PDB file of N, CA, C and O in Angstrom:
ATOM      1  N   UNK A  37     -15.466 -31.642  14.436  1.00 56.00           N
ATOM      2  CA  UNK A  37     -14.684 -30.821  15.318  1.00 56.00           C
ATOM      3  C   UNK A  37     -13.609 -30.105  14.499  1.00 56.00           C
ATOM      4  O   UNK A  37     -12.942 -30.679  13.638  1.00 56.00           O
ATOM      5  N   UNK A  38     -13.506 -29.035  14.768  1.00 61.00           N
ATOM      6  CA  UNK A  38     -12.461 -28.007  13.967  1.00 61.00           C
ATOM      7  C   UNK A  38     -11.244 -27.865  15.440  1.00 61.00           C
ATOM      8  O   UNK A  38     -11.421 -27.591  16.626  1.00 61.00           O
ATOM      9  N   UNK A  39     -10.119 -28.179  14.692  1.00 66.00           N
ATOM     10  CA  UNK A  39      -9.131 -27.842  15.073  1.00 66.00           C
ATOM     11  C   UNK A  39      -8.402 -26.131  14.848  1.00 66.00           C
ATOM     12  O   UNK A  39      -8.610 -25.435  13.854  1.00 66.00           O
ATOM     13  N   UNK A  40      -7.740 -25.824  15.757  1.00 63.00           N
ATOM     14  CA  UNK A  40      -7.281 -24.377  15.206  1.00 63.00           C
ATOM     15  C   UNK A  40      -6.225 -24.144  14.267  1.00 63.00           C
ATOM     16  O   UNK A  40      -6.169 -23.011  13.791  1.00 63.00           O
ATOM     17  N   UNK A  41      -5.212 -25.156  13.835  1.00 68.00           N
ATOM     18  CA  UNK A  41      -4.642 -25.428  12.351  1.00 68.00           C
ATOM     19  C   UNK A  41      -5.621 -25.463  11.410  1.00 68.00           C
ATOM     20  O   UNK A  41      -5.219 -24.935  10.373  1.00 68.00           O
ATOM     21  N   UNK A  42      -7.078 -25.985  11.311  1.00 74.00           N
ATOM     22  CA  UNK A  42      -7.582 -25.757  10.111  1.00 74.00           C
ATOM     23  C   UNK A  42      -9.004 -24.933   9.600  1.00 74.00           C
ATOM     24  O   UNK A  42      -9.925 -25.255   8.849  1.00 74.00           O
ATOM     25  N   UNK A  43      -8.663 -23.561  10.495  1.00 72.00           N
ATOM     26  CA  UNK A  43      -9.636 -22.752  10.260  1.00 72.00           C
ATOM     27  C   UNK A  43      -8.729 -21.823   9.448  1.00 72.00           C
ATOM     28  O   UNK A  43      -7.522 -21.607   9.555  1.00 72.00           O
ATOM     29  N   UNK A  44      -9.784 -21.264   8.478  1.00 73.00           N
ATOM     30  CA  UNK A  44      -9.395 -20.490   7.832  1.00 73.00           C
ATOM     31  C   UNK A  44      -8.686 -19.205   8.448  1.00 73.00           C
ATOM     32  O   UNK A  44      -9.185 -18.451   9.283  1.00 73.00           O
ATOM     33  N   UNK A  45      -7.026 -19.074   7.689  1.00 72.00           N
ATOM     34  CA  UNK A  45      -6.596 -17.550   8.604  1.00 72.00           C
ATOM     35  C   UNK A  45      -6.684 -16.404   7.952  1.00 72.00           C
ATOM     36  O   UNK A  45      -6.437 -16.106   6.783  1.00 72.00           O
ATOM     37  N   UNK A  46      -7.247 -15.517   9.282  1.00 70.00           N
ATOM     38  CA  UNK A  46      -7.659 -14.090   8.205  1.00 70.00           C
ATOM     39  C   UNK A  46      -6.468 -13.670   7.796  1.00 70.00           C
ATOM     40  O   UNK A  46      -5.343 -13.944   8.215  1.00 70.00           O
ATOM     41  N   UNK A  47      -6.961 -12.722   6.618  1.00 72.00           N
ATOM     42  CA  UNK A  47      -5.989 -11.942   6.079  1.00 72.00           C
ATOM     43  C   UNK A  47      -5.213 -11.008   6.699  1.00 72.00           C
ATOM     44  O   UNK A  47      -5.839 -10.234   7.424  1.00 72.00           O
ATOM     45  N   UNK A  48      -3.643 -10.801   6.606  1.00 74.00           N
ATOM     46  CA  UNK A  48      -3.360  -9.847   7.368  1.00 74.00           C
ATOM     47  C   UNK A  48      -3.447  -8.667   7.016  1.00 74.00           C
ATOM     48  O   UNK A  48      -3.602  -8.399   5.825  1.00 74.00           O
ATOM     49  N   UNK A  49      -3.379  -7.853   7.814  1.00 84.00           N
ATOM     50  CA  UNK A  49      -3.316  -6.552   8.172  1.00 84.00           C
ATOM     51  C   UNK A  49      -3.027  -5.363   8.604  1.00 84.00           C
ATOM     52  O   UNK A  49      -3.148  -5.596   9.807  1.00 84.00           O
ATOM     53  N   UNK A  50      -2.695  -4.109   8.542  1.00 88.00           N
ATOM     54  CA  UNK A  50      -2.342  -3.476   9.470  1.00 88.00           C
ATOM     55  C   UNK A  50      -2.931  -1.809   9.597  1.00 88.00           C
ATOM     56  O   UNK A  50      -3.291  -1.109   8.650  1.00 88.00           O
ATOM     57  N   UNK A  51      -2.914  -1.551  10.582  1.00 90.00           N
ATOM     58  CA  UNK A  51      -3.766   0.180  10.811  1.00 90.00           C
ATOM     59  C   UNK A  51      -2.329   0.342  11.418  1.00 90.00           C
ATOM     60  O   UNK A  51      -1.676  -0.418  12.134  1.00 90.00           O
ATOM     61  N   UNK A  52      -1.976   1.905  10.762  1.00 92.00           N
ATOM     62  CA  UNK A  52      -1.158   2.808  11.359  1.00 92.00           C
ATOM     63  C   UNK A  52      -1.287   3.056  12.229  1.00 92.00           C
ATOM     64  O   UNK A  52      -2.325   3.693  12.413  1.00 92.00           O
ATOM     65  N   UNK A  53      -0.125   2.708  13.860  1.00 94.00           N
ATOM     66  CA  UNK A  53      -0.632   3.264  14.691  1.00 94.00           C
ATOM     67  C   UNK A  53      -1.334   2.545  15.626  1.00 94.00           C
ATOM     68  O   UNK A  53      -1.745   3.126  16.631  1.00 94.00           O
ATOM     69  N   UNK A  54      -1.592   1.065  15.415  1.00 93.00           N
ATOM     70  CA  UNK A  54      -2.763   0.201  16.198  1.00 93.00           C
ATOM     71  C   UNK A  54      -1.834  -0.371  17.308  1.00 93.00           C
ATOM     72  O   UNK A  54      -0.635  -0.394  17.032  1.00 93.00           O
ATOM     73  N   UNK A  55      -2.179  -0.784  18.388  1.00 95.00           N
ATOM     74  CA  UNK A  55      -1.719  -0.961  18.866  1.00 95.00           C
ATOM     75  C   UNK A  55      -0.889  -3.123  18.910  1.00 95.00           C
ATOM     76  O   UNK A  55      -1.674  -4.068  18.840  1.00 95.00           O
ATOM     77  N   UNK A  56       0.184  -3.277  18.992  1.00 95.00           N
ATOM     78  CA  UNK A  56       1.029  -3.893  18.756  1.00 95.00           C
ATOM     79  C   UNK A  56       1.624  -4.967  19.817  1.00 95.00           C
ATOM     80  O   UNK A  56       2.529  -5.736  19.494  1.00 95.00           O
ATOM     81  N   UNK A  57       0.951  -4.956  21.316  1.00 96.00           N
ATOM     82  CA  UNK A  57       1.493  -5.544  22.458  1.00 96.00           C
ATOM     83  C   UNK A  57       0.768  -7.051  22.353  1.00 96.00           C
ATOM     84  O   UNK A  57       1.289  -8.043  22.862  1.00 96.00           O
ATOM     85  N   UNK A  58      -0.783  -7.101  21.465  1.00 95.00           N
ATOM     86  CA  UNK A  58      -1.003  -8.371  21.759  1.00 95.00           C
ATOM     87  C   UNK A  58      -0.546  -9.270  20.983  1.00 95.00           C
ATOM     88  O   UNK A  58      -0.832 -10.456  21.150  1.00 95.00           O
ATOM     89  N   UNK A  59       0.178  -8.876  20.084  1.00 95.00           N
ATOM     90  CA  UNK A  59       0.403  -9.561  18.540  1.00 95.00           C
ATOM     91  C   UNK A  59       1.851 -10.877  18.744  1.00 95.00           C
ATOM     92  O   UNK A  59       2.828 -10.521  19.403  1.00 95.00           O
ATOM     93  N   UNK A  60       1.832 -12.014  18.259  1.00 96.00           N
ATOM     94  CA  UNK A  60       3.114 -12.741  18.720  1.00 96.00           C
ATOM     95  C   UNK A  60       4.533 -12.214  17.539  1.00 96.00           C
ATOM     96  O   UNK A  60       4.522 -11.286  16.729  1.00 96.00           O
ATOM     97  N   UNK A  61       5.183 -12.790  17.718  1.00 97.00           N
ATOM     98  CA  UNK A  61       6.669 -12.402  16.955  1.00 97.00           C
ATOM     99  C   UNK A  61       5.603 -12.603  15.641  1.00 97.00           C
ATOM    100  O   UNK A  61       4.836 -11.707  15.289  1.00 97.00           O
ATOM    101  N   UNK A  62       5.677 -13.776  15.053  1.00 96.00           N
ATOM    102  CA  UNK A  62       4.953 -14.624  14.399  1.00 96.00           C
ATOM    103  C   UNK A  62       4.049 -13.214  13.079  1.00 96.00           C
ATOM    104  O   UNK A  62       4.404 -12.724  12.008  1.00 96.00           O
ATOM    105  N   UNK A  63       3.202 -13.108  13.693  1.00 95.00           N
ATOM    106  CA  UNK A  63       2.490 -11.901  13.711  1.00 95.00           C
ATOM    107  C   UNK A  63       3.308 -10.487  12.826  1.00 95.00           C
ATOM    108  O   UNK A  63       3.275 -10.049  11.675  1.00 95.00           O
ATOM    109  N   UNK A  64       4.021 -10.118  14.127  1.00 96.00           N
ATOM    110  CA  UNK A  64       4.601  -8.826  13.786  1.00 96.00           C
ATOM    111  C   UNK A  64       5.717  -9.208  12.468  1.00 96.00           C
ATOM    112  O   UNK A  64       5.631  -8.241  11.710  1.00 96.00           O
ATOM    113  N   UNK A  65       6.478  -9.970  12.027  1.00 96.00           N
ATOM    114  CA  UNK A  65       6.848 -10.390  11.394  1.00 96.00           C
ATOM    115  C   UNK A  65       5.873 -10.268  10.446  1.00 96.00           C
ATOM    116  O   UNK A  65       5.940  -9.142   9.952  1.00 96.00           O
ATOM    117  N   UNK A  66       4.730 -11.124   9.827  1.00 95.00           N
ATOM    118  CA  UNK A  66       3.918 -11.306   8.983  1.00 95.00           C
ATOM    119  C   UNK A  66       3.454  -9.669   8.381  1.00 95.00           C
ATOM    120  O   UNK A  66       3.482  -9.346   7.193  1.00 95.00           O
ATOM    121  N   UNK A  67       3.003  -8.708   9.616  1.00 95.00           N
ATOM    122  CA  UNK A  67       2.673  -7.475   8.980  1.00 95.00           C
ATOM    123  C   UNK A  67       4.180  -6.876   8.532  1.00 95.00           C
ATOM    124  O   UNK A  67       4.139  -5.969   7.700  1.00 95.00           O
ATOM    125  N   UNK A  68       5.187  -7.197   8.892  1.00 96.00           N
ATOM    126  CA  UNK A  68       6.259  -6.359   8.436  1.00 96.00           C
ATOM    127  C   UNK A  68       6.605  -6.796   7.187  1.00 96.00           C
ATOM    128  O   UNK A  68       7.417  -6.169   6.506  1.00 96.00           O
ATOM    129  N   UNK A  69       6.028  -7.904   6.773  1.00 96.00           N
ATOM    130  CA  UNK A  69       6.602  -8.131   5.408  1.00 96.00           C
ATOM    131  C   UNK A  69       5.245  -7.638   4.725  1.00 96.00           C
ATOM    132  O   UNK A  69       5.527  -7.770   3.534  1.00 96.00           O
ATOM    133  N   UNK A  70       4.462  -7.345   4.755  1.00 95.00           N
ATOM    134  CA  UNK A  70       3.132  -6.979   4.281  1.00 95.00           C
ATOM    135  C   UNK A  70       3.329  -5.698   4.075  1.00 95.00           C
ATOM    136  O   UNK A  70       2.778  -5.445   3.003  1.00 95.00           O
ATOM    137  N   UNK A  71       3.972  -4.428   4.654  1.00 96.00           N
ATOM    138  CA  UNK A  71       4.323  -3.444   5.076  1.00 96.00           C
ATOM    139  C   UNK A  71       5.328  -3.093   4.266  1.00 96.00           C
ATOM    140  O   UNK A  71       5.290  -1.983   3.734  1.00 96.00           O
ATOM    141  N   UNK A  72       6.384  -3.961   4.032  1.00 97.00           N
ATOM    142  CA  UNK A  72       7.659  -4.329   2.714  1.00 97.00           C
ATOM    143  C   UNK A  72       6.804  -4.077   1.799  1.00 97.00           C
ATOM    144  O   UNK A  72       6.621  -2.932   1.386  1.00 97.00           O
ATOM    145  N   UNK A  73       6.154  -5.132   1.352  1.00 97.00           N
ATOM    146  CA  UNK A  73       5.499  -5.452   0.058  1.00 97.00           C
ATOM    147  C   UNK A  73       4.614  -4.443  -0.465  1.00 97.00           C
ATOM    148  O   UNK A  73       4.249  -4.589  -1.632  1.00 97.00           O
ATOM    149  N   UNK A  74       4.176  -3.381   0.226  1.00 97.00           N
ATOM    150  CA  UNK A  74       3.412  -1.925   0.185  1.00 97.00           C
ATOM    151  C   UNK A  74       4.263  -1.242   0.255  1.00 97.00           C
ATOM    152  O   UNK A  74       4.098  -0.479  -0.697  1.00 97.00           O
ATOM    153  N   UNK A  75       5.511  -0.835   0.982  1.00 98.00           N
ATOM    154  CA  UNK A  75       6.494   0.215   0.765  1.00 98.00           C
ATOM    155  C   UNK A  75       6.944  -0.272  -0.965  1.00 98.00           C
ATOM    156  O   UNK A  75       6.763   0.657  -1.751  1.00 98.00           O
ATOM    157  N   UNK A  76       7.380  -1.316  -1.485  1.00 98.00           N
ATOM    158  CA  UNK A  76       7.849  -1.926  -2.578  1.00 98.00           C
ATOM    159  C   UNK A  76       6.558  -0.890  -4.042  1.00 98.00           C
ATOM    160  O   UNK A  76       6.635  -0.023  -4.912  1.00 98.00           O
ATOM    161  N   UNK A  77       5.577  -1.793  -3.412  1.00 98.00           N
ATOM    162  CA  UNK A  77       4.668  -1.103  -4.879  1.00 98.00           C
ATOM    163  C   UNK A  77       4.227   0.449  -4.671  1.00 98.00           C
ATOM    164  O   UNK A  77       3.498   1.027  -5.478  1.00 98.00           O
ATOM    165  N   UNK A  78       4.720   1.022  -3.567  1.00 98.00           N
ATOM    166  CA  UNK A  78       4.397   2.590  -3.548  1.00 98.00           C
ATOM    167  C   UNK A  78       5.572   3.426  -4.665  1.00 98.00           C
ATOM    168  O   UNK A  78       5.588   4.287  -5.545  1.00 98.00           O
ATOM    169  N   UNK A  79       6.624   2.355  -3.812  1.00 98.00           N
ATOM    170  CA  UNK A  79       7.835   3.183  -5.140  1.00 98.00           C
ATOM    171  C   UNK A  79       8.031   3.077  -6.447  1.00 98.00           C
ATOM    172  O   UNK A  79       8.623   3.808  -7.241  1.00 98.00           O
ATOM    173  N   UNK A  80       7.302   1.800  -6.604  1.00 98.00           N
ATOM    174  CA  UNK A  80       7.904   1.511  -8.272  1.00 98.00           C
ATOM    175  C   UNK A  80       6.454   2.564  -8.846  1.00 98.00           C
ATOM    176  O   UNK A  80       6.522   2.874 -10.035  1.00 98.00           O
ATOM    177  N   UNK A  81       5.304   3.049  -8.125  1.00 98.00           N
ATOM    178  CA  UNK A  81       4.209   3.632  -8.462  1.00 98.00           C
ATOM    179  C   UNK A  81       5.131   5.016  -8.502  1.00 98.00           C
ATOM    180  O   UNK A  81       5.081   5.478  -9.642  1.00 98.00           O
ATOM    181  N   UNK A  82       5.750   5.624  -7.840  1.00 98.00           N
ATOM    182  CA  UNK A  82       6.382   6.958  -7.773  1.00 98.00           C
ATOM    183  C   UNK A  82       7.142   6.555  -9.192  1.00 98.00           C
ATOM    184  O   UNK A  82       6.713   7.009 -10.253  1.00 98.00           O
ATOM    185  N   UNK A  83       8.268   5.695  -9.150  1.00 98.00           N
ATOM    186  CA  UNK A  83       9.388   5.682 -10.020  1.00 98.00           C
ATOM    187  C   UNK A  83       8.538   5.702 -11.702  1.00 98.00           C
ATOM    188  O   UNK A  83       9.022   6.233 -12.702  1.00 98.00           O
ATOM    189  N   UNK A  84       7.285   5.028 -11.644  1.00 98.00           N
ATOM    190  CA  UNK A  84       6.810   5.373 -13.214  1.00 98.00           C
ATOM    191  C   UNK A  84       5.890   6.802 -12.988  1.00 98.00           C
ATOM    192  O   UNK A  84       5.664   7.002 -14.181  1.00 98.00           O
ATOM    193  N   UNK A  85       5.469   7.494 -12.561  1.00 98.00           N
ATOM    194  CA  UNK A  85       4.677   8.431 -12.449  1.00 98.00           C
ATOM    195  C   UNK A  85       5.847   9.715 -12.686  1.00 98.00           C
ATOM    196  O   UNK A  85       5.490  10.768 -13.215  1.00 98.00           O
ATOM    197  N   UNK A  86       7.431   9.468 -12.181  1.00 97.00           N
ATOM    198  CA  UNK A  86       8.468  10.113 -12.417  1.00 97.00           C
ATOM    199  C   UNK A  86       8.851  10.413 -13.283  1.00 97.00           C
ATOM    200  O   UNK A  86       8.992  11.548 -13.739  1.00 97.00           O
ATOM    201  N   UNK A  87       9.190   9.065 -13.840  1.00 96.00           N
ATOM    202  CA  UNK A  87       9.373   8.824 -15.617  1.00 96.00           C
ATOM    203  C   UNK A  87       8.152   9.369 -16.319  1.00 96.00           C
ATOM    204  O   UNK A  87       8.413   9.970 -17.361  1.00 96.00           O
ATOM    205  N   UNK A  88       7.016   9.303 -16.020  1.00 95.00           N
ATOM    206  CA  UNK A  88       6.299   9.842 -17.151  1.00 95.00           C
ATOM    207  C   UNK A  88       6.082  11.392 -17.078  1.00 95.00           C
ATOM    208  O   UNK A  88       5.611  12.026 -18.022  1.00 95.00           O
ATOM    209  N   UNK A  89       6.508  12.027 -15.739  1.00 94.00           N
ATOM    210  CA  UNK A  89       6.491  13.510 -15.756  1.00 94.00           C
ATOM    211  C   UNK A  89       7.840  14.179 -16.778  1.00 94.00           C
ATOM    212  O   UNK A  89       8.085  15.144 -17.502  1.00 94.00           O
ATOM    213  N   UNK A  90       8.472  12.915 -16.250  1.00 93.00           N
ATOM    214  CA  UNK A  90      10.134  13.580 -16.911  1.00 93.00           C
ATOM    215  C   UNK A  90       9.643  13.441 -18.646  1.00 93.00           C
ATOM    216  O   UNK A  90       9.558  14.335 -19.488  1.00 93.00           O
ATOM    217  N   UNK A  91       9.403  12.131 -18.757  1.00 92.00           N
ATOM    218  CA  UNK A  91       8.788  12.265 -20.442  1.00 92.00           C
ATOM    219  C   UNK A  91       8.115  13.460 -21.240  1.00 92.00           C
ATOM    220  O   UNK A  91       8.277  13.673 -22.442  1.00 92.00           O
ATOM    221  N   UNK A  92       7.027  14.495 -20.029  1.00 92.00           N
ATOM    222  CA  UNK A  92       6.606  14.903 -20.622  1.00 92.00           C
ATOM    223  C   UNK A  92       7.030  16.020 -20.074  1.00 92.00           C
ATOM    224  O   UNK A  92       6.237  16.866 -20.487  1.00 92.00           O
ATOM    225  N   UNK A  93       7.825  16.555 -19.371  1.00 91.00           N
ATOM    226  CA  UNK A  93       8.882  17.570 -19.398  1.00 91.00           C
ATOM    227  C   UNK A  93       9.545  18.066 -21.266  1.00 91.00           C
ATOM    228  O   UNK A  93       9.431  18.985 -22.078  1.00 91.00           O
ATOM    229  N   UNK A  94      10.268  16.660 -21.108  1.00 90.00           N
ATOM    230  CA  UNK A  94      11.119  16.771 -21.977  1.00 90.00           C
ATOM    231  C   UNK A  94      10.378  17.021 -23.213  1.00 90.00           C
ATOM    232  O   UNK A  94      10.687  17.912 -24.004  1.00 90.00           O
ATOM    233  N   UNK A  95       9.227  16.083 -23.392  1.00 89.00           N
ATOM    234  CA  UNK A  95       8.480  16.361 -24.899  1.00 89.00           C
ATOM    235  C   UNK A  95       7.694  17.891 -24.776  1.00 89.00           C
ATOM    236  O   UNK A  95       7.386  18.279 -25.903  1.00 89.00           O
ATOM    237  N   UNK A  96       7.375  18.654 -23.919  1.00 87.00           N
ATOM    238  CA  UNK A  96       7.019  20.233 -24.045  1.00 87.00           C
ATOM    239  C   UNK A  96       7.589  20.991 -23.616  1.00 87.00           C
ATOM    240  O   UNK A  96       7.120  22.032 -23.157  1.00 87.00           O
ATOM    241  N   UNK A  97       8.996  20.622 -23.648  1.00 81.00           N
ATOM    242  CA  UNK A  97      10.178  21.231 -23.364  1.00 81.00           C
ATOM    243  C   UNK A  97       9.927  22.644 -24.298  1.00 81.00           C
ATOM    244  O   UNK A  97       9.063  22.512 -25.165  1.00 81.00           O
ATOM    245  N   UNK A  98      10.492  23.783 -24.227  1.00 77.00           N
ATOM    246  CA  UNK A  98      10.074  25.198 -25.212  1.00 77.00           C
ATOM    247  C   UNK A  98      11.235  24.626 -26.006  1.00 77.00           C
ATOM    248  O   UNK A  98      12.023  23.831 -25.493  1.00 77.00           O
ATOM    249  N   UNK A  99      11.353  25.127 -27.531  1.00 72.00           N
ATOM    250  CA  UNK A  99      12.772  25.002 -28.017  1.00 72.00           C
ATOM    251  C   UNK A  99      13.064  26.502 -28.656  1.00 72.00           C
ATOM    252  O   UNK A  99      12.483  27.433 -29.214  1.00 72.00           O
ATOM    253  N   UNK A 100      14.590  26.018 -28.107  1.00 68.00           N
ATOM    254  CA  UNK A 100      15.405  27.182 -28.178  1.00 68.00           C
ATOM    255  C   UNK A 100      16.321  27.326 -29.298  1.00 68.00           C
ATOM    256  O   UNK A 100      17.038  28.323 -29.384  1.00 68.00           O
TER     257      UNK A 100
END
């Protein structure tokens, strides 16, 4: 007999936009930190893609 503590829990998830009324605190909590943790690695992906434009700004910079 399987209890519902020891079934495997799916992975979370989230779709933009899905709808949000059946979900417990529990839940919405769980995707909001999931949601953190993707806002987090989007920026540090901008912040080096920044740096390396600025790098190569500066290295084909014209000189004057």
């Amino acid at each position: 007999m399987i209890f519902d503590d020891e079934r495997p829990k799916k992975p979370v998830a989230h779709d933009i936009g899905s709808d949000l009324s059946a979900l417990s605190a529990e839940e919405l909590q769980a995707r909001i930190e999931l949601l953190r943790g993707e806002i987090e690695r989007l920026d540090a992906e901008r912040v080096r893609k920044e740096a390396g434009k600025r790098a190569a700004d500066s290295f084909f910079k014209p000189k004057v």
